[in-house]
């Protein structure tokens, strides 16, 4: 292949060289383009046909756009425009292959460097005398640096970078009722085993990360709550922050074995990176990348049978940061 | 055609050229540009594909800005799309929904934009592979390479911001993950997140307008600038070339001139890229946000996957075992840092430092216009192959949940397998690549010797 190509190139060069030697007639110019443009009326016809096809597709696009109530209008529009460019591509390919002279030329790469010019630049800077004024350079640096810093300072106004109290803040306090997405309070007897409920702090903004919780009910004899979560359940009903402590997605999966005695224990799972938390042990991580337990909310049942918080979460809500283990959540 | 030019066209062209030259003095430059040489190899077109996808992105993107609203204020949907009737959503989501359901050609342009982003990233990554494995980044082209890398990093962010703007359920989850990664940066994470989001997630009402201006103005302007410098540097030092015949050398460049030969080729490629993107945009659905629904911090969908170019990050976030590095009560390294921040940092750190590493440790000092084939530099190929394998394995790990759903292969054992593979895999890949390179070299040597012997035998005969 390479050899055949080399041969062709050599032949082309020879041909060109021979043409050059021919004496020019008066009024004739030395050609710049090394090979003559091919004469191929067929290819030209094909290219013209393809260009008209492209034009027709362009018009079709406009027509489809104007016609209302076409089924699958998006698809037809895409097809028309796409085909217009397909025909254009084909026309240009024919042009490139058979209509323009395909010269392969040689050229010198640019020089690696210009040592004399480099030297001259250095000399000019030297002769300006500026490089010798040490203190001046220092002062210039100081001015530049401080002005740069000054100009960057307003960036700090973008957000409360130094006031992180809000990261510990939750809308939950002793007595806050659990409500559903429509704002109706949950009764304890609505919560069934094997299901998974999303609840919010009554009156709070539902979008706040600390507002939403998941509520599940487990048989009380299956609970193995650690001492620090003792009494967090209300007759087997447990509540956890709905926001995964790993990357802040919502816990949306509840794995509950349907037939005893299947192996995996009930677990709350985040669908983003599959952090898996065990409700029976107070939200311990049993698989996946989460680095700390799911925050648990202590529950109680009031005299009317409604679910209420018995206090705040046992740990801050949402993805971890450097201070997440330093303070308890605040109301 | 030659020698018998159309008289009228001739006159017009002369007039235009004279006009330009008299007012700008650029005729010498223009003439040089017309005869600038492009070496001919298919792999040199990858960067061009990226360039044309960028043009499509700018064009379709401008159209989208004319319909998009950057507000996260809530609105209740009453529109033609029945399944979302009466749902609470942000103005941002509502505007993208309307663009997709009620604006004529709106969905076509939106999907073309999204496809263009995916093709753009793919072309850049393939271009980077070509540049790396052929040693095109070597002196005198390190600046071109570093600028290209910077464009890649910037484009990753640009793509992420782009699909986050739709504020559908998937993109909201993506933003939450981005927030968690920002929070996880040691010492300053929460401060940085508070600065960017204006407080804890989902942040203040300023966040979306800021994200919007970054996506549609700051980053595109930066990309366009870098692109201009990148192309200018390519032109100043001329293109690299493979040694395809005896004519190519370190001093002599062989190629076809911009005009006439290269012009229809490049325009043809441009038209081809546009054709593919519009066909994809019209015929292949991408990111149907009306199916995902609006985002709420308390909702999530199963089987969430980002656009492909962020797949490696979700894979990395998933395979890290669950631990935070804690000293006393101080959380030094929250978990998302490893996969979401450290991995890309190390990966891009490697790519940025590579020309220096190669110079420092492999004694690569020359001035190169001729490209290596991967086999010509077995060590570079082996190292590059190891790094690429690592990223690819992590990328694959990100699809473990889909594999579970589609083929019933349980998720947890898969993740354990990947945890082992990402440690062992790169070494195996490196050894394998090195062996293959050496064998290929040897094969060529044998071939050369045999043909020389045959030639000698024939000339004796």
mmCIF file of N, CA, C and O in Angstrom, chain B residues 19-82:
data_model
loop_
_atom_site.group_PDB
_atom_site.id
_atom_site.type_symbol
_atom_site.label_atom_id
_atom_site.label_comp_id
_atom_site.label_asym_id
_atom_site.label_seq_id
_atom_site.Cartn_x
_atom_site.Cartn_y
_atom_site.Cartn_z
ATOM 1 N N UNK B 19 -10.183 44.427 -2.389
ATOM 2 C CA UNK B 19 -10.856 45.189 -1.331
ATOM 3 C C UNK B 19 -10.281 44.806 0.038
ATOM 4 O O UNK B 19 -9.883 45.658 0.827
ATOM 5 N N UNK B 20 -10.238 43.504 0.304
ATOM 6 C CA UNK B 20 -9.754 43.028 1.605
ATOM 7 C C UNK B 20 -8.301 43.407 1.831
ATOM 8 O O UNK B 20 -7.919 43.906 2.886
ATOM 9 N N UNK B 21 -7.480 43.184 0.797
ATOM 10 C CA UNK B 21 -6.054 43.416 0.965
ATOM 11 C C UNK B 21 -5.763 44.894 1.185
ATOM 12 O O UNK B 21 -4.949 45.255 2.025
ATOM 13 N N UNK B 22 -6.470 45.767 0.426
ATOM 14 C CA UNK B 22 -6.204 47.202 0.576
ATOM 15 C C UNK B 22 -6.588 47.687 1.963
ATOM 16 O O UNK B 22 -6.019 48.630 2.495
ATOM 17 N N UNK B 23 -7.598 47.066 2.572
ATOM 18 C CA UNK B 23 -8.073 47.546 3.874
ATOM 19 C C UNK B 23 -7.472 46.813 5.065
ATOM 20 O O UNK B 23 -7.505 47.292 6.181
ATOM 21 N N UNK B 24 -6.985 45.570 4.826
ATOM 22 C CA UNK B 24 -6.436 44.814 5.950
ATOM 23 C C UNK B 24 -5.003 44.384 5.727
ATOM 24 O O UNK B 24 -4.315 44.007 6.667
ATOM 25 N N UNK B 25 -4.557 44.437 4.507
ATOM 26 C CA UNK B 25 -3.189 44.019 4.208
ATOM 27 C C UNK B 25 -2.946 42.542 4.448
ATOM 28 O O UNK B 25 -1.831 42.123 4.759
ATOM 29 N N UNK B 26 -3.990 41.737 4.344
ATOM 30 C CA UNK B 26 -3.848 40.336 4.719
ATOM 31 C C UNK B 26 -3.686 39.391 3.531
ATOM 32 O O UNK B 26 -3.771 38.181 3.721
ATOM 33 N N UNK B 27 -3.451 39.909 2.339
ATOM 34 C CA UNK B 27 -3.326 38.999 1.189
ATOM 35 C C UNK B 27 -2.216 37.965 1.377
ATOM 36 O O UNK B 27 -2.443 36.783 1.093
ATOM 37 N N UNK B 28 -1.015 38.344 1.869
ATOM 38 C CA UNK B 28 0.019 37.307 2.058
ATOM 39 C C UNK B 28 -0.436 36.224 3.032
ATOM 40 O O UNK B 28 -0.229 35.036 2.803
ATOM 41 N N UNK B 29 -1.074 36.668 4.125
ATOM 42 C CA UNK B 29 -1.563 35.728 5.128
ATOM 43 C C UNK B 29 -2.623 34.801 4.532
ATOM 44 O O UNK B 29 -2.612 33.594 4.733
ATOM 45 N N UNK B 30 -3.523 35.414 3.770
ATOM 46 C CA UNK B 30 -4.612 34.650 3.157
ATOM 47 C C UNK B 30 -4.061 33.611 2.186
ATOM 48 O O UNK B 30 -4.510 32.465 2.158
ATOM 49 N N UNK B 31 -3.058 34.018 1.404
ATOM 50 C CA UNK B 31 -2.487 33.099 0.430
ATOM 51 C C UNK B 31 -1.829 31.918 1.133
ATOM 52 O O UNK B 31 -1.997 30.768 0.752
ATOM 53 N N UNK B 32 -1.111 32.233 2.239
ATOM 54 C CA UNK B 32 -0.467 31.177 3.021
ATOM 55 C C UNK B 32 -1.526 30.238 3.578
ATOM 56 O O UNK B 32 -1.355 29.019 3.579
ATOM 57 N N UNK B 33 -2.603 30.803 4.096
ATOM 58 C CA UNK B 33 -3.668 29.995 4.684
ATOM 59 C C UNK B 33 -4.271 29.057 3.653
ATOM 60 O O UNK B 33 -4.537 27.896 3.932
ATOM 61 N N UNK B 34 -4.470 29.568 2.436
ATOM 62 C CA UNK B 34 -5.052 28.737 1.388
ATOM 63 C C UNK B 34 -4.174 27.539 1.068
ATOM 64 O O UNK B 34 -4.647 26.487 0.683
ATOM 65 N N UNK B 35 -2.864 27.723 1.225
ATOM 66 C CA UNK B 35 -1.949 26.649 0.859
ATOM 67 C C UNK B 35 -1.350 25.965 2.093
ATOM 68 O O UNK B 35 -0.359 25.241 1.982
ATOM 69 N N UNK B 36 -1.951 26.200 3.271
ATOM 70 C CA UNK B 36 -1.541 25.506 4.496
ATOM 71 C C UNK B 36 -1.826 24.019 4.320
ATOM 72 O O UNK B 36 -2.883 23.634 3.805
ATOM 73 N N UNK B 37 -0.897 23.155 4.769
ATOM 74 C CA UNK B 37 -1.046 21.725 4.477
ATOM 75 C C UNK B 37 -1.652 20.941 5.642
ATOM 76 O O UNK B 37 -1.271 21.119 6.790
ATOM 77 N N UNK B 38 -2.609 20.076 5.295
ATOM 78 C CA UNK B 38 -3.210 19.154 6.270
ATOM 79 C C UNK B 38 -2.744 17.741 5.962
ATOM 80 O O UNK B 38 -3.085 17.198 4.920
ATOM 81 N N UNK B 39 -1.974 17.124 6.865
ATOM 82 C CA UNK B 39 -1.618 15.722 6.641
ATOM 83 C C UNK B 39 -2.884 14.872 6.661
ATOM 84 O O UNK B 39 -3.852 15.192 7.362
ATOM 85 N N UNK B 40 -2.848 13.790 5.902
ATOM 86 C CA UNK B 40 -4.069 13.027 5.676
ATOM 87 C C UNK B 40 -4.046 11.756 6.515
ATOM 88 O O UNK B 40 -3.283 10.837 6.232
ATOM 89 N N UNK B 41 -4.846 11.707 7.577
ATOM 90 C CA UNK B 41 -5.034 10.475 8.343
ATOM 91 C C UNK B 41 -6.368 10.593 9.066
ATOM 92 O O UNK B 41 -6.680 11.643 9.619
ATOM 93 N N UNK B 42 -7.137 9.486 9.065
ATOM 94 C CA UNK B 42 -8.485 9.600 9.616
ATOM 95 C C UNK B 42 -8.479 10.067 11.067
ATOM 96 O O UNK B 42 -9.383 10.773 11.508
ATOM 97 N N UNK B 43 -7.457 9.676 11.836
ATOM 98 C CA UNK B 43 -7.487 9.990 13.270
ATOM 99 C C UNK B 43 -7.308 11.490 13.518
ATOM 100 O O UNK B 43 -7.576 11.969 14.612
ATOM 101 N N UNK B 44 -6.851 12.242 12.489
ATOM 102 C CA UNK B 44 -6.712 13.685 12.670
ATOM 103 C C UNK B 44 -8.067 14.385 12.590
ATOM 104 O O UNK B 44 -8.176 15.588 12.799
ATOM 105 N N UNK B 45 -9.110 13.634 12.244
ATOM 106 C CA UNK B 45 -10.429 14.258 12.084
ATOM 107 C C UNK B 45 -11.208 14.305 13.397
ATOM 108 O O UNK B 45 -12.224 14.983 13.496
ATOM 109 N N UNK B 46 -10.727 13.582 14.433
ATOM 110 C CA UNK B 46 -11.491 13.510 15.683
ATOM 111 C C UNK B 46 -11.645 14.884 16.319
ATOM 112 O O UNK B 46 -12.720 15.254 16.786
ATOM 113 N N UNK B 47 -10.548 15.638 16.342
ATOM 114 C CA UNK B 47 -10.613 16.987 16.893
ATOM 115 C C UNK B 47 -11.571 17.851 16.092
ATOM 116 O O UNK B 47 -12.329 18.649 16.653
ATOM 117 N N UNK B 48 -11.567 17.657 14.766
ATOM 118 C CA UNK B 48 -12.483 18.413 13.915
ATOM 119 C C UNK B 48 -13.938 18.098 14.250
ATOM 120 O O UNK B 48 -14.780 18.991 14.301
ATOM 121 N N UNK B 49 -14.215 16.813 14.509
ATOM 122 C CA UNK B 49 -15.581 16.427 14.876
ATOM 123 C C UNK B 49 -16.001 17.183 16.140
ATOM 124 O O UNK B 49 -17.113 17.711 16.233
ATOM 125 N N UNK B 50 -15.099 17.240 17.118
ATOM 126 C CA UNK B 50 -15.402 17.966 18.358
ATOM 127 C C UNK B 50 -15.710 19.433 18.045
ATOM 128 O O UNK B 50 -16.668 20.008 18.580
ATOM 129 N N UNK B 51 -14.890 20.019 17.170
ATOM 130 C CA UNK B 51 -15.090 21.421 16.805
ATOM 131 C C UNK B 51 -16.475 21.639 16.197
ATOM 132 O O UNK B 51 -17.192 22.585 16.557
ATOM 133 N N UNK B 52 -16.876 20.741 15.293
ATOM 134 C CA UNK B 52 -18.170 20.922 14.628
ATOM 135 C C UNK B 52 -19.318 20.674 15.603
ATOM 136 O O UNK B 52 -20.341 21.367 15.550
ATOM 137 N N UNK B 53 -19.150 19.718 16.515
ATOM 138 C CA UNK B 53 -20.182 19.500 17.533
ATOM 139 C C UNK B 53 -20.310 20.755 18.400
ATOM 140 O O UNK B 53 -21.413 21.139 18.797
ATOM 141 N N UNK B 54 -19.177 21.407 18.665
ATOM 142 C CA UNK B 54 -19.210 22.642 19.456
ATOM 143 C C UNK B 54 -20.012 23.720 18.725
ATOM 144 O O UNK B 54 -20.811 24.433 19.334
ATOM 145 N N UNK B 55 -19.817 23.821 17.426
ATOM 146 C CA UNK B 55 -20.576 24.805 16.645
ATOM 147 C C UNK B 55 -22.080 24.518 16.767
ATOM 148 O O UNK B 55 -22.891 25.416 16.991
ATOM 149 N N UNK B 56 -22.449 23.239 16.649
ATOM 150 C CA UNK B 56 -23.861 22.866 16.783
ATOM 151 C C UNK B 56 -24.364 23.195 18.195
ATOM 152 O O UNK B 56 -25.481 23.689 18.370
ATOM 153 N N UNK B 57 -23.510 22.946 19.197
ATOM 154 C CA UNK B 57 -23.908 23.237 20.578
ATOM 155 C C UNK B 57 -24.202 24.716 20.766
ATOM 156 O O UNK B 57 -25.188 25.090 21.398
ATOM 157 N N UNK B 58 -23.343 25.550 20.197
ATOM 158 C CA UNK B 58 -23.554 26.996 20.336
ATOM 159 C C UNK B 58 -24.841 27.404 19.626
ATOM 160 O O UNK B 58 -25.682 28.120 20.181
ATOM 161 N N UNK B 59 -25.013 26.902 18.418
ATOM 162 C CA UNK B 59 -26.195 27.270 17.644
ATOM 163 C C UNK B 59 -27.487 26.837 18.308
ATOM 164 O O UNK B 59 -28.385 27.651 18.544
ATOM 165 N N UNK B 60 -27.584 25.558 18.660
ATOM 166 C CA UNK B 60 -28.811 25.076 19.292
ATOM 167 C C UNK B 60 -28.962 25.692 20.682
ATOM 168 O O UNK B 60 -30.081 25.989 21.109
ATOM 169 N N UNK B 61 -27.840 25.898 21.360
ATOM 170 C CA UNK B 61 -27.888 26.461 22.709
ATOM 171 C C UNK B 61 -28.483 27.858 22.717
ATOM 172 O O UNK B 61 -29.292 28.195 23.588
ATOM 173 N N UNK B 62 -28.098 28.671 21.730
ATOM 174 C CA UNK B 62 -28.652 30.026 21.659
ATOM 175 C C UNK B 62 -30.172 29.954 21.545
ATOM 176 O O UNK B 62 -30.909 30.675 22.227
ATOM 177 N N UNK B 63 -30.635 29.031 20.716
ATOM 178 C CA UNK B 63 -32.087 28.873 20.554
ATOM 179 C C UNK B 63 -32.740 28.520 21.883
ATOM 180 O O UNK B 63 -33.773 29.095 22.262
ATOM 181 N N UNK B 64 -32.136 27.591 22.619
ATOM 182 C CA UNK B 64 -32.727 27.152 23.891
ATOM 183 C C UNK B 64 -32.827 28.291 24.904
ATOM 184 O O UNK B 64 -33.787 28.374 25.669
ATOM 185 N N UNK B 65 -31.816 29.181 24.908
ATOM 186 C CA UNK B 65 -31.850 30.285 25.888
ATOM 187 C C UNK B 65 -33.074 31.170 25.676
ATOM 188 O O UNK B 65 -33.517 31.835 26.603
ATOM 189 N N UNK B 66 -33.604 31.174 24.456
ATOM 190 C CA UNK B 66 -34.736 32.062 24.179
ATOM 191 C C UNK B 66 -36.031 31.536 24.801
ATOM 192 O O UNK B 66 -37.055 32.210 24.788
ATOM 193 N N UNK B 67 -35.986 30.310 25.326
ATOM 194 C CA UNK B 67 -37.186 29.719 25.918
ATOM 195 C C UNK B 67 -37.018 29.372 27.392
ATOM 196 O O UNK B 67 -37.990 29.185 28.100
ATOM 197 N N UNK B 68 -35.785 29.286 27.842
ATOM 198 C CA UNK B 68 -35.529 28.790 29.196
ATOM 199 C C UNK B 68 -35.767 29.871 30.244
ATOM 200 O O UNK B 68 -35.474 31.048 30.026
ATOM 201 N N UNK B 69 -36.327 29.471 31.380
ATOM 202 C CA UNK B 69 -36.457 30.371 32.531
ATOM 203 C C UNK B 69 -35.597 29.831 33.653
ATOM 204 O O UNK B 69 -35.660 28.646 33.954
ATOM 205 N N UNK B 70 -34.819 30.705 34.296
ATOM 206 C CA UNK B 70 -33.869 30.209 35.292
ATOM 207 C C UNK B 70 -34.400 30.302 36.722
ATOM 208 O O UNK B 70 -33.633 30.272 37.667
ATOM 209 N N UNK B 71 -35.717 30.378 36.882
ATOM 210 C CA UNK B 71 -36.261 30.594 38.228
ATOM 211 C C UNK B 71 -36.666 29.275 38.891
ATOM 212 O O UNK B 71 -37.241 28.391 38.250
ATOM 213 N N UNK B 72 -36.389 29.164 40.194
ATOM 214 C CA UNK B 72 -36.811 27.979 40.935
ATOM 215 C C UNK B 72 -38.076 28.261 41.748
ATOM 216 O O UNK B 72 -38.444 27.483 42.618
ATOM 217 N N UNK B 73 -38.720 29.403 41.475
ATOM 218 C CA UNK B 73 -40.013 29.667 42.123
ATOM 219 C C UNK B 73 -40.991 28.584 41.675
ATOM 220 O O UNK B 73 -40.898 28.052 40.579
ATOM 221 N N UNK B 74 -41.938 28.254 42.570
ATOM 222 C CA UNK B 74 -42.826 27.124 42.283
ATOM 223 C C UNK B 74 -44.049 27.570 41.483
ATOM 224 O O UNK B 74 -44.524 28.698 41.611
ATOM 225 N N UNK B 75 -44.519 26.635 40.657
ATOM 226 C CA UNK B 75 -45.709 26.893 39.875
ATOM 227 C C UNK B 75 -46.453 25.562 39.796
ATOM 228 O O UNK B 75 -45.846 24.495 39.857
ATOM 229 N N UNK B 76 -47.778 25.627 39.714
ATOM 230 C CA UNK B 76 -48.555 24.391 39.557
ATOM 231 C C UNK B 76 -48.838 24.207 38.076
ATOM 232 O O UNK B 76 -49.302 25.133 37.398
ATOM 233 N N UNK B 77 -48.535 23.012 37.567
ATOM 234 C CA UNK B 77 -48.622 22.779 36.130
ATOM 235 C C UNK B 77 -50.062 22.570 35.678
ATOM 236 O O UNK B 77 -50.775 21.711 36.205
ATOM 237 N N UNK B 78 -50.511 23.391 34.726
ATOM 238 C CA UNK B 78 -51.754 23.133 34.002
ATOM 239 C C UNK B 78 -51.441 23.321 32.537
ATOM 240 O O UNK B 78 -51.531 24.408 32.004
ATOM 241 N N UNK B 79 -51.017 22.249 31.893
ATOM 242 C CA UNK B 79 -50.628 22.357 30.486
ATOM 243 C C UNK B 79 -51.125 21.151 29.728
ATOM 244 O O UNK B 79 -51.899 20.350 30.250
ATOM 245 N N UNK B 80 -50.668 21.000 28.505
ATOM 246 C CA UNK B 80 -51.197 19.927 27.662
ATOM 247 C C UNK B 80 -50.701 18.532 28.057
ATOM 248 O O UNK B 80 -51.294 17.548 27.628
ATOM 249 N N UNK B 81 -49.632 18.440 28.839
ATOM 250 C CA UNK B 81 -49.107 17.115 29.152
ATOM 251 C C UNK B 81 -49.844 16.559 30.367
ATOM 252 O O UNK B 81 -49.597 16.957 31.510
ATOM 253 N N UNK B 82 -50.756 15.623 30.131
ATOM 254 C CA UNK B 82 -51.685 15.165 31.170
ATOM 255 C C UNK B 82 -51.026 14.553 32.408
ATOM 256 O O UNK B 82 -51.420 14.873 33.523
#
